[in-house]
PDB file of C-alpha atoms and ligand atoms in Angstrom:
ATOM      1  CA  UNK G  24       4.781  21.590 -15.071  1.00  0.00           C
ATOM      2  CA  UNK G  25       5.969  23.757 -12.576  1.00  0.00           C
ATOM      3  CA  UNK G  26       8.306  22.231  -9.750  1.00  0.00           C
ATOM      4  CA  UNK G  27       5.117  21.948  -7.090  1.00  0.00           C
ATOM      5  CA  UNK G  28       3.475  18.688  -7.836  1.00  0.00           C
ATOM      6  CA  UNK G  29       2.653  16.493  -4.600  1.00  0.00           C
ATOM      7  CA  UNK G  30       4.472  12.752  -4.262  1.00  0.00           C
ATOM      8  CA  UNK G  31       2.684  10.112  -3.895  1.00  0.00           C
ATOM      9  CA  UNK G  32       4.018   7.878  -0.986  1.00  0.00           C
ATOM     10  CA  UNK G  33       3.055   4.385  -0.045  1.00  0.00           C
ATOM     11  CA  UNK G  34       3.358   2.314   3.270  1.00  0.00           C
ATOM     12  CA  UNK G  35       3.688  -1.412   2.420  1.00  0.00           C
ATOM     13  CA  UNK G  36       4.213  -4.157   4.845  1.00  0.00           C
ATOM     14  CA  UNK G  37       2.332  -7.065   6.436  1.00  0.00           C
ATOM     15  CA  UNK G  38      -0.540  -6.587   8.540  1.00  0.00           C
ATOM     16  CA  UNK G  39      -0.186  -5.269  12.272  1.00  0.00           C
ATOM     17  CA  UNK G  40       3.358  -3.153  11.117  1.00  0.00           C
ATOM     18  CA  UNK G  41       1.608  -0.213  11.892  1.00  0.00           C
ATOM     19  CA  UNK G  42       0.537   1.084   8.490  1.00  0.00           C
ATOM     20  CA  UNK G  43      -2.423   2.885   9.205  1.00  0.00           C
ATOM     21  CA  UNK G  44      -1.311   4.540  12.344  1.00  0.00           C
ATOM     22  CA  UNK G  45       2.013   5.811  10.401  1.00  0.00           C
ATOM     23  CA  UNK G  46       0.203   7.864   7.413  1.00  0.00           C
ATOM     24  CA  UNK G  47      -1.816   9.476   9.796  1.00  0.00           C
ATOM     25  CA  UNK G  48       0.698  10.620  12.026  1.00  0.00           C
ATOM     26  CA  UNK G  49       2.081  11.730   8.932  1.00  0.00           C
ATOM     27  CA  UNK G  50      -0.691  13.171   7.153  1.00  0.00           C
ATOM     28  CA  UNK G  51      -1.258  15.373  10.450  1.00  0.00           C
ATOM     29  CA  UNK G  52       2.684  16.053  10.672  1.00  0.00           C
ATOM     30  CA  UNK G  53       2.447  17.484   7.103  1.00  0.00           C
ATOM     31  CA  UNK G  54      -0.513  19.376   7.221  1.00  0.00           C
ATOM     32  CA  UNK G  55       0.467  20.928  10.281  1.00  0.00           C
ATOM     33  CA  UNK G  56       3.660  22.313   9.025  1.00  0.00           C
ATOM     34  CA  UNK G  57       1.695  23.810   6.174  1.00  0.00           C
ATOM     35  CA  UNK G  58       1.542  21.225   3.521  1.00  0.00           C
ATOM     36  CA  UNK G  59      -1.267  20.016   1.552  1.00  0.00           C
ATOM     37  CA  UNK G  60      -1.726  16.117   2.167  1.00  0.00           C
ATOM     38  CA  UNK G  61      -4.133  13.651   2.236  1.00  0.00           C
ATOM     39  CA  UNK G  62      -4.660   9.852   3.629  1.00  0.00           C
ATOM     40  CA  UNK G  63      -5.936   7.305   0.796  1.00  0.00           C
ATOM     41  CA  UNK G  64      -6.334   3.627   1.597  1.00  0.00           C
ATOM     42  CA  UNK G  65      -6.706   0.858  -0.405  1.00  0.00           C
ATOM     43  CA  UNK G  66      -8.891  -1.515  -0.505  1.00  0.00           C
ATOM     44  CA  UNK G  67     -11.524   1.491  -0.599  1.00  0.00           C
ATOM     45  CA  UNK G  68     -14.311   0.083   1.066  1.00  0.00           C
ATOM     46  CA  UNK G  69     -16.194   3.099   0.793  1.00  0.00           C
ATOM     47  CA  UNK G  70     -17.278   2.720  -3.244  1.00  0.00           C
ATOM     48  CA  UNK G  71     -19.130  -0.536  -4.903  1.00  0.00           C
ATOM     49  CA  UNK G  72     -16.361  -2.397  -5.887  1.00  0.00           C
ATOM     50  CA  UNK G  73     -15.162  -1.751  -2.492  1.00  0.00           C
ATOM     51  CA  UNK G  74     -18.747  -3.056  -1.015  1.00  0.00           C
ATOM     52  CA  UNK G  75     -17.832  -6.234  -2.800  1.00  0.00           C
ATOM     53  CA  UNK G  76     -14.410  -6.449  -1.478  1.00  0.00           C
ATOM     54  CA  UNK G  77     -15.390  -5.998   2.112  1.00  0.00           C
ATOM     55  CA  UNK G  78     -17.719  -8.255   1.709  1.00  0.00           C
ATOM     56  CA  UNK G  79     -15.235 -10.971   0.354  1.00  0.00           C
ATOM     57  CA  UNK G  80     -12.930 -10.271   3.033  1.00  0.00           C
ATOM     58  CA  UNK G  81     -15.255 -10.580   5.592  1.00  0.00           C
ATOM     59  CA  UNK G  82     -16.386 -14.045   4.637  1.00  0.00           C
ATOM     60  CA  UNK G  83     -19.448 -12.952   3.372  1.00  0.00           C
ATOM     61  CA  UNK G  84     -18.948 -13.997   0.128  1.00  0.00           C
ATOM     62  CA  UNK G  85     -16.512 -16.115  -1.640  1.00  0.00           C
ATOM     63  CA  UNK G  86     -15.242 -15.122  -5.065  1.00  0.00           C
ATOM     64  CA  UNK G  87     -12.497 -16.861  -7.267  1.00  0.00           C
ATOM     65  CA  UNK G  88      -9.077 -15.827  -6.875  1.00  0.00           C
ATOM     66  CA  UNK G  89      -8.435 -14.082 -10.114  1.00  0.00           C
ATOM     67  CA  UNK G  90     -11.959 -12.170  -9.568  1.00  0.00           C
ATOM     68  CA  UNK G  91     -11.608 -10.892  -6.123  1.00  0.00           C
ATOM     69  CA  UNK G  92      -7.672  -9.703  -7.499  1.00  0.00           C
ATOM     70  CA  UNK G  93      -9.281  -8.059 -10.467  1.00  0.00           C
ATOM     71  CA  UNK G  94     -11.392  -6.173  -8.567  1.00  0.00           C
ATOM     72  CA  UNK G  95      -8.378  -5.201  -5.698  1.00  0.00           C
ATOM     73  CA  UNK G  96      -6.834  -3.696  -8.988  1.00  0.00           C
ATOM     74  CA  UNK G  97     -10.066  -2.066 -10.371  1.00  0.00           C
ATOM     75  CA  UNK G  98     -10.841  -0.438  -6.523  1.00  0.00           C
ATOM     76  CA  UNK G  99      -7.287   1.202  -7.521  1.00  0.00           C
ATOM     77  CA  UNK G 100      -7.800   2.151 -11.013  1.00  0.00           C
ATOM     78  CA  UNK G 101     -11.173   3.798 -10.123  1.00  0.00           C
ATOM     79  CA  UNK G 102      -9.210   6.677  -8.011  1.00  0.00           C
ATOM     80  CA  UNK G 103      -6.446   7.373 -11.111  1.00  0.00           C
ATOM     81  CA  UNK G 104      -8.117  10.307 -11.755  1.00  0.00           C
ATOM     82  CA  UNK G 105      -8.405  11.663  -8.338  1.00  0.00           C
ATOM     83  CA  UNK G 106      -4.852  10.579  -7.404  1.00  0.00           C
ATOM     84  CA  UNK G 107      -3.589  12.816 -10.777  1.00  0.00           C
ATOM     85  CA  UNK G 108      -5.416  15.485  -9.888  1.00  0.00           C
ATOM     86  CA  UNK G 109      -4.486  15.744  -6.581  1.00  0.00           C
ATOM     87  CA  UNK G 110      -0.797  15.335  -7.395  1.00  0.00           C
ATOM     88  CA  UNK G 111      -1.182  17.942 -10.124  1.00  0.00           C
ATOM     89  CA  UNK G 112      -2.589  20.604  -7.758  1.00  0.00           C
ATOM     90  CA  UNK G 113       0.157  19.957  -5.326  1.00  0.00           C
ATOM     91  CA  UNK G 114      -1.228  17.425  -2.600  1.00  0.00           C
ATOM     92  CA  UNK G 115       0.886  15.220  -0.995  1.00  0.00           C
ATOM     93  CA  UNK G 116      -1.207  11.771  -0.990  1.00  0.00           C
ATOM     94  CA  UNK G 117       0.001   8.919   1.601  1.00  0.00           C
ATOM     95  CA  UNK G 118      -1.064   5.861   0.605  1.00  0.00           C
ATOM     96  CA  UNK G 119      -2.108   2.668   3.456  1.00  0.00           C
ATOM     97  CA  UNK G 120      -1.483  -0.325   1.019  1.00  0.00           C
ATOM     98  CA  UNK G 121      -1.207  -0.315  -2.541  1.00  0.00           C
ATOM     99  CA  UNK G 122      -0.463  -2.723  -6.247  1.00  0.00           C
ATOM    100  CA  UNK G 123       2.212  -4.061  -4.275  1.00  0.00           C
ATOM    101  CA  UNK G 124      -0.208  -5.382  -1.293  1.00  0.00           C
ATOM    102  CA  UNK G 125      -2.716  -6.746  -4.231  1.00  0.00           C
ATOM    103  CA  UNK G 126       0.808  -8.706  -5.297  1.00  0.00           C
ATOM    104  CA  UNK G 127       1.772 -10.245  -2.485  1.00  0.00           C
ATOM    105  CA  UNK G 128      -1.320 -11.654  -1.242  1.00  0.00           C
ATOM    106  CA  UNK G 129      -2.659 -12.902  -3.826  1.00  0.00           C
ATOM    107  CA  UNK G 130       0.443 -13.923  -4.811  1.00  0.00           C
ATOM    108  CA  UNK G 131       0.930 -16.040  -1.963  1.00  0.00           C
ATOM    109  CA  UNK G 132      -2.003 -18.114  -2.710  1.00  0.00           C
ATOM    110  CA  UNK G 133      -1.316 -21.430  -4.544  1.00  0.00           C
ATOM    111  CA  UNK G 134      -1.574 -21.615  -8.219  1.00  0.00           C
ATOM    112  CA  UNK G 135      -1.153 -17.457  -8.749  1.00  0.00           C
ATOM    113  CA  UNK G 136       2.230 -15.806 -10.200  1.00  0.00           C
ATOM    114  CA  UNK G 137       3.673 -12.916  -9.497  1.00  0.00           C
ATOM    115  CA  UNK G 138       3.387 -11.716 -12.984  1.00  0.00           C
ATOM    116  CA  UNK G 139      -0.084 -12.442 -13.906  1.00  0.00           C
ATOM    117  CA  UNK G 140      -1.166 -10.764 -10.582  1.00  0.00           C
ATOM    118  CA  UNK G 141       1.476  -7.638 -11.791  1.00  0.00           C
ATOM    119  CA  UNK G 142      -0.265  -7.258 -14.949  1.00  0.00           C
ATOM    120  CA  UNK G 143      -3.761  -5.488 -13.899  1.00  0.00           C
ATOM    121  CA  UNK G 144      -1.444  -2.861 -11.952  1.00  0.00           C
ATOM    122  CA  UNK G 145       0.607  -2.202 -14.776  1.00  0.00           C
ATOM    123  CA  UNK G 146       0.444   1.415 -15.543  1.00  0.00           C
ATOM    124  CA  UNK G 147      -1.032   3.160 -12.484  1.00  0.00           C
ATOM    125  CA  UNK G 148       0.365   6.468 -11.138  1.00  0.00           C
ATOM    126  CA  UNK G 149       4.094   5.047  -9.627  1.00  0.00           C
ATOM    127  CA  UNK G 150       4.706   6.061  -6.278  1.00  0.00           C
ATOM    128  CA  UNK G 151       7.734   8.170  -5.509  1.00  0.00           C
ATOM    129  CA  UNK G 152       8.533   6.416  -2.502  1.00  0.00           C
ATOM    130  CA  UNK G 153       7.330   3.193  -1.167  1.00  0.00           C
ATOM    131  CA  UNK G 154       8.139   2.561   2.134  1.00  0.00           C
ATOM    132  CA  UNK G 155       8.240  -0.990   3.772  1.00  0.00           C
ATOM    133  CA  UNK G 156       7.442  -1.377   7.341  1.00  0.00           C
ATOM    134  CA  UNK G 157       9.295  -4.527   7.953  1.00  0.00           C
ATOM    135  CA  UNK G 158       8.111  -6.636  11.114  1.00  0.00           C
ATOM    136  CA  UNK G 159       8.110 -10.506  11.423  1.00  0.00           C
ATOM    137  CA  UNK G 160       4.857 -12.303  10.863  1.00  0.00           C
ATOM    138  CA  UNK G 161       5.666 -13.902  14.397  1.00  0.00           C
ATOM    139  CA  UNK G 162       6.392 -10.249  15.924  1.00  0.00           C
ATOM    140  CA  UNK G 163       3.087  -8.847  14.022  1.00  0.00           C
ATOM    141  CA  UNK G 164       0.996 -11.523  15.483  1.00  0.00           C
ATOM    142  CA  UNK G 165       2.358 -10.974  19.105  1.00  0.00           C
ATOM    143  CA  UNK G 166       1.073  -7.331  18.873  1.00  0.00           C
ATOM    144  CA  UNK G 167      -2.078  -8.763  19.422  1.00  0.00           C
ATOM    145  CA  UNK G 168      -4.783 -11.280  18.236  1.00  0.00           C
ATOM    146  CA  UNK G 169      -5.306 -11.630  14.334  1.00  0.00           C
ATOM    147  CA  UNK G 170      -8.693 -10.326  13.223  1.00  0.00           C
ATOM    148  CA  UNK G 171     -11.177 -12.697  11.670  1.00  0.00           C
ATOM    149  CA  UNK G 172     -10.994 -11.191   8.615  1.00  0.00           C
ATOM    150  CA  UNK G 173      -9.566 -13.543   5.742  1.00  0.00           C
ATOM    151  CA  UNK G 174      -6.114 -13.596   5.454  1.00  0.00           C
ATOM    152  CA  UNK G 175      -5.270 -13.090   8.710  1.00  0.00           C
ATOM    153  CA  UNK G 176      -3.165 -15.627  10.038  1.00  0.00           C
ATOM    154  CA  UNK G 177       0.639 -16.256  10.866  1.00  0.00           C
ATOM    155  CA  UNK G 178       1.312 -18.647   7.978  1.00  0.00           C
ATOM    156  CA  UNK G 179      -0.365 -16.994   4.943  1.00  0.00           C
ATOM    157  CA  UNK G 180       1.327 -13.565   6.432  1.00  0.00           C
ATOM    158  CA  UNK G 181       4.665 -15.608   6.152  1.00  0.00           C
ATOM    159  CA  UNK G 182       4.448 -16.362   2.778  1.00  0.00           C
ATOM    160  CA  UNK G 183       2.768 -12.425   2.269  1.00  0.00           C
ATOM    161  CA  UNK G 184       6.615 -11.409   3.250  1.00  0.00           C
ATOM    162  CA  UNK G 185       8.254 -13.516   1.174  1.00  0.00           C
ATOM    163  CA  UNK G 186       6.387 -12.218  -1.988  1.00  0.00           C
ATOM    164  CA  UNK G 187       6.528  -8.944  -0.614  1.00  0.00           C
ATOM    165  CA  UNK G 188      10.541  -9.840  -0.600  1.00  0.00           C
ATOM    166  CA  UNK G 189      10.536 -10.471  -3.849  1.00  0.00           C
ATOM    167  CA  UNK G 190       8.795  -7.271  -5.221  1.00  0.00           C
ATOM    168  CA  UNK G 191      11.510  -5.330  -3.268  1.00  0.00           C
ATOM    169  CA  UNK G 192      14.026  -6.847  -5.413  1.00  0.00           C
ATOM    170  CA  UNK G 193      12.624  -4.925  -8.298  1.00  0.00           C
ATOM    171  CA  UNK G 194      14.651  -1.703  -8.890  1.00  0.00           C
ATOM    172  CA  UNK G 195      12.318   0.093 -11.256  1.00  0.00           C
ATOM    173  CA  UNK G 196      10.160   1.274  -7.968  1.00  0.00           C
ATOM    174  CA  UNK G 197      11.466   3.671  -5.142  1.00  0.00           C
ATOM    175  CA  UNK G 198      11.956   1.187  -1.827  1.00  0.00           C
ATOM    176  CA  UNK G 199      13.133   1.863   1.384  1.00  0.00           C
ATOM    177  CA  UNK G 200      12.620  -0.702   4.151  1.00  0.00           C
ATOM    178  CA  UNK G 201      11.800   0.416   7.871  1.00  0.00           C
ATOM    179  CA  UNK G 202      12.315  -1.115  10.675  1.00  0.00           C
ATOM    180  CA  UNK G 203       8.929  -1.366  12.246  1.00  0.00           C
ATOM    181  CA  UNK G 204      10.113  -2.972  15.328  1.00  0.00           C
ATOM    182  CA  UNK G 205      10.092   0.311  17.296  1.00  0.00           C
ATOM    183  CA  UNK G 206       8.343   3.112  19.290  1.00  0.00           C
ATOM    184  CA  UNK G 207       5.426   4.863  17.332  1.00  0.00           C
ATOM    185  CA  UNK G 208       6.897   8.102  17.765  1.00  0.00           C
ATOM    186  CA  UNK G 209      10.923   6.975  16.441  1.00  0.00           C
ATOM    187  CA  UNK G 210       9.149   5.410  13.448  1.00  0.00           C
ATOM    188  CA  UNK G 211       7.598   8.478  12.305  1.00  0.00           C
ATOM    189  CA  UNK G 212      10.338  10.605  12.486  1.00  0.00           C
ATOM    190  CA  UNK G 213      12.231   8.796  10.173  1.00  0.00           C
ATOM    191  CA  UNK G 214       8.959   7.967   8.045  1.00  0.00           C
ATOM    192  CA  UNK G 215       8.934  11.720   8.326  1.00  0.00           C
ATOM    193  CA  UNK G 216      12.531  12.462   6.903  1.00  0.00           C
ATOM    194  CA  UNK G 217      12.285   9.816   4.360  1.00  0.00           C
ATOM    195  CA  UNK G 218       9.289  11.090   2.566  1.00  0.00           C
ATOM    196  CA  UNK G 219      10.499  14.446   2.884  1.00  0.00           C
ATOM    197  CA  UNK G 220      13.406  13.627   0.608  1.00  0.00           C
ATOM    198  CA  UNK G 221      11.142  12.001  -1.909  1.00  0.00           C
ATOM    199  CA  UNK G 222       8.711  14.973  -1.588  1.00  0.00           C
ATOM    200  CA  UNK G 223      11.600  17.313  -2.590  1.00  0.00           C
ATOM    201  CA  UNK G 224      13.114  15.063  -5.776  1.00  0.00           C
ATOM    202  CA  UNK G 225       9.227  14.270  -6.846  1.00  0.00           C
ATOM    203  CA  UNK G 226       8.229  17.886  -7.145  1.00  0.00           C
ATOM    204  CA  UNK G 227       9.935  18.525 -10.549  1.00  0.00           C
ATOM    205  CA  UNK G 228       9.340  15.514 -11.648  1.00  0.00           C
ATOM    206  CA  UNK G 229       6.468  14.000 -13.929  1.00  0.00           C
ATOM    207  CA  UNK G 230       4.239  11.115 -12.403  1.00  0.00           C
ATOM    208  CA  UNK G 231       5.517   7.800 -13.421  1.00  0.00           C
ATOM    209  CA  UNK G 232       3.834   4.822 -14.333  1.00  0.00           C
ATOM    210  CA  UNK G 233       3.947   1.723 -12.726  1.00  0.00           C
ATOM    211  CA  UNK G 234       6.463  -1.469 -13.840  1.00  0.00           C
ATOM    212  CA  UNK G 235       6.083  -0.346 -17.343  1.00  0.00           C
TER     213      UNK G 235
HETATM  214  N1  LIG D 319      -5.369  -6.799   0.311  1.00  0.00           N
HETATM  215  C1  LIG D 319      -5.218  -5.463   0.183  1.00  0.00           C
HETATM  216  C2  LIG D 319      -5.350  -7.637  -0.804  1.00  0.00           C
HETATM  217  O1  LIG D 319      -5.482  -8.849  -0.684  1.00  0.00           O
HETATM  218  N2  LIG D 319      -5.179  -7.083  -2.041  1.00  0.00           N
HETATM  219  C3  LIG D 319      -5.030  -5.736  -2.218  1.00  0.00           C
HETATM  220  O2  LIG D 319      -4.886  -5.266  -3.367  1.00  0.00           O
HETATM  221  C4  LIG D 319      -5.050  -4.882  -1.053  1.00  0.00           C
HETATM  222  C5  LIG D 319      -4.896  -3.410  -1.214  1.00  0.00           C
HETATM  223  O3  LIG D 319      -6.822  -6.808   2.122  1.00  0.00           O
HETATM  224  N3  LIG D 319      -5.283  -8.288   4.670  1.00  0.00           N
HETATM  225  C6  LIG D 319      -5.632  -7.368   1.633  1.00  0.00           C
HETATM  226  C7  LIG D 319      -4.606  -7.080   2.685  1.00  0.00           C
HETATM  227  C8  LIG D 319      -5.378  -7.026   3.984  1.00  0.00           C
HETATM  228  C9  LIG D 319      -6.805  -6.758   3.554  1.00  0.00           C
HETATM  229  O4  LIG D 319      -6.512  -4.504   4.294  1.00  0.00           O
HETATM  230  C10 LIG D 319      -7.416  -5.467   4.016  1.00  0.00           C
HETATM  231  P1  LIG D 319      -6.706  -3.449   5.533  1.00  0.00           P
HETATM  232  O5  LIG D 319      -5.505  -2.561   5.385  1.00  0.00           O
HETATM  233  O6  LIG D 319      -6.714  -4.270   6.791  1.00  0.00           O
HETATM  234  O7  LIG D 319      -8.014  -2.753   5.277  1.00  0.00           O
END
């Protein structure tokens, strides 16, 4: 391959760090300096699976805890072939949430392990940077009320950063931890210089696979 493929970069962290806001500021920052990049978001609530997930999330419906993680995964594994091909024809792709988010909350319910909620990730295109937006659960929820949506409350989101803690000791994947305590605008300039490092070593570089 020539030395033009796009990375694929991630924001991680717990909810309220200021995820979604970041990858677009980012998405517009590269596109306007003449890049090719693109926003995905998982969970994609747009496609069936998605339907179901939104629905689960919403309280809707309830659905065992090994089911509504299988489908988290399969919601990713139904854009691999999108994700390639964009990466192949030399689109950045910024990512809001990813394996690592399907991990670490499910995770952080009783009864599941880290490594049986690992295994339905295993393989999928590897990120070349993953960046963590680090924030207190007790910071995150004085940025504003939690939603009603499930999950969203201080202690679950504690024990969501602990997991998450524990992923980031794994050296196989590409982590960098933010400090997310800051303005908008200093945040994405150094979201900005990060992922234009990885951007530069990912472009000769063959896609990975994930934590295999
Ligand atoms: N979430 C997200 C999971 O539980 N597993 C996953 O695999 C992913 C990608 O969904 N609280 C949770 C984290 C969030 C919720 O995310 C929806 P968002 O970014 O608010 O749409």
């Amino acid at each position: 391959m020539a030395c033009r493929r796009g990375a694929l970069i991630v924001l991680e962290g717990v909810d309220r760090a200021g995820k979604t806001t970041q990858c677009k500021k980012l998405v517009q920052a590269l596109q306007q300096s003449g890049q090719r990049a693109e926003m995905l978001r998982f969970p994609d609530r747009t496609t069936e699976i998605g339907q179901l997930i939104n629905s689960y999330l919403e309280k809707k419906s309830d659905l065992e805890d090994h089911t509504i993680h299988l489908l988290f995964s399969a919601n990713r594994w139904e854009q691999v072939p999108l994700i390639k091909e964009k990466l192949e024809q030399g689109v950045h792709l910024i990512v809001d949430r990813y394996a690592f988010s399907g991990v670490a909350f499910t995770s952080a319910k009783p009864g599941m392990s880290v490594d049986w909620c690992k295994f339905p990730d295993v393989g999928l295109p590897k990120p070349d940077l993953v960046l963590f937006l680090q924030l207190s659960p007790t910071e995150a929820a004085r940025r504003g009320q939690f939603g009603v949506e499930r999950y969203e409350n201080t202690d679950f989101q504690k024990a969501v950063q602990a997991r998450f803690q524990q992923l980031m000791r794994d050296r196989s994947v590409n982590w960098e931890v933010i400090d997310a305590c800051r303005s908008v605008e200093d945040l994405h300039k150094e979201i900005k210089s990060r992922s234009k490092a990885a951007m530069d070593t990912a472009a000769c570089q063959p896609i990975g696979e994930l934590w295999k």
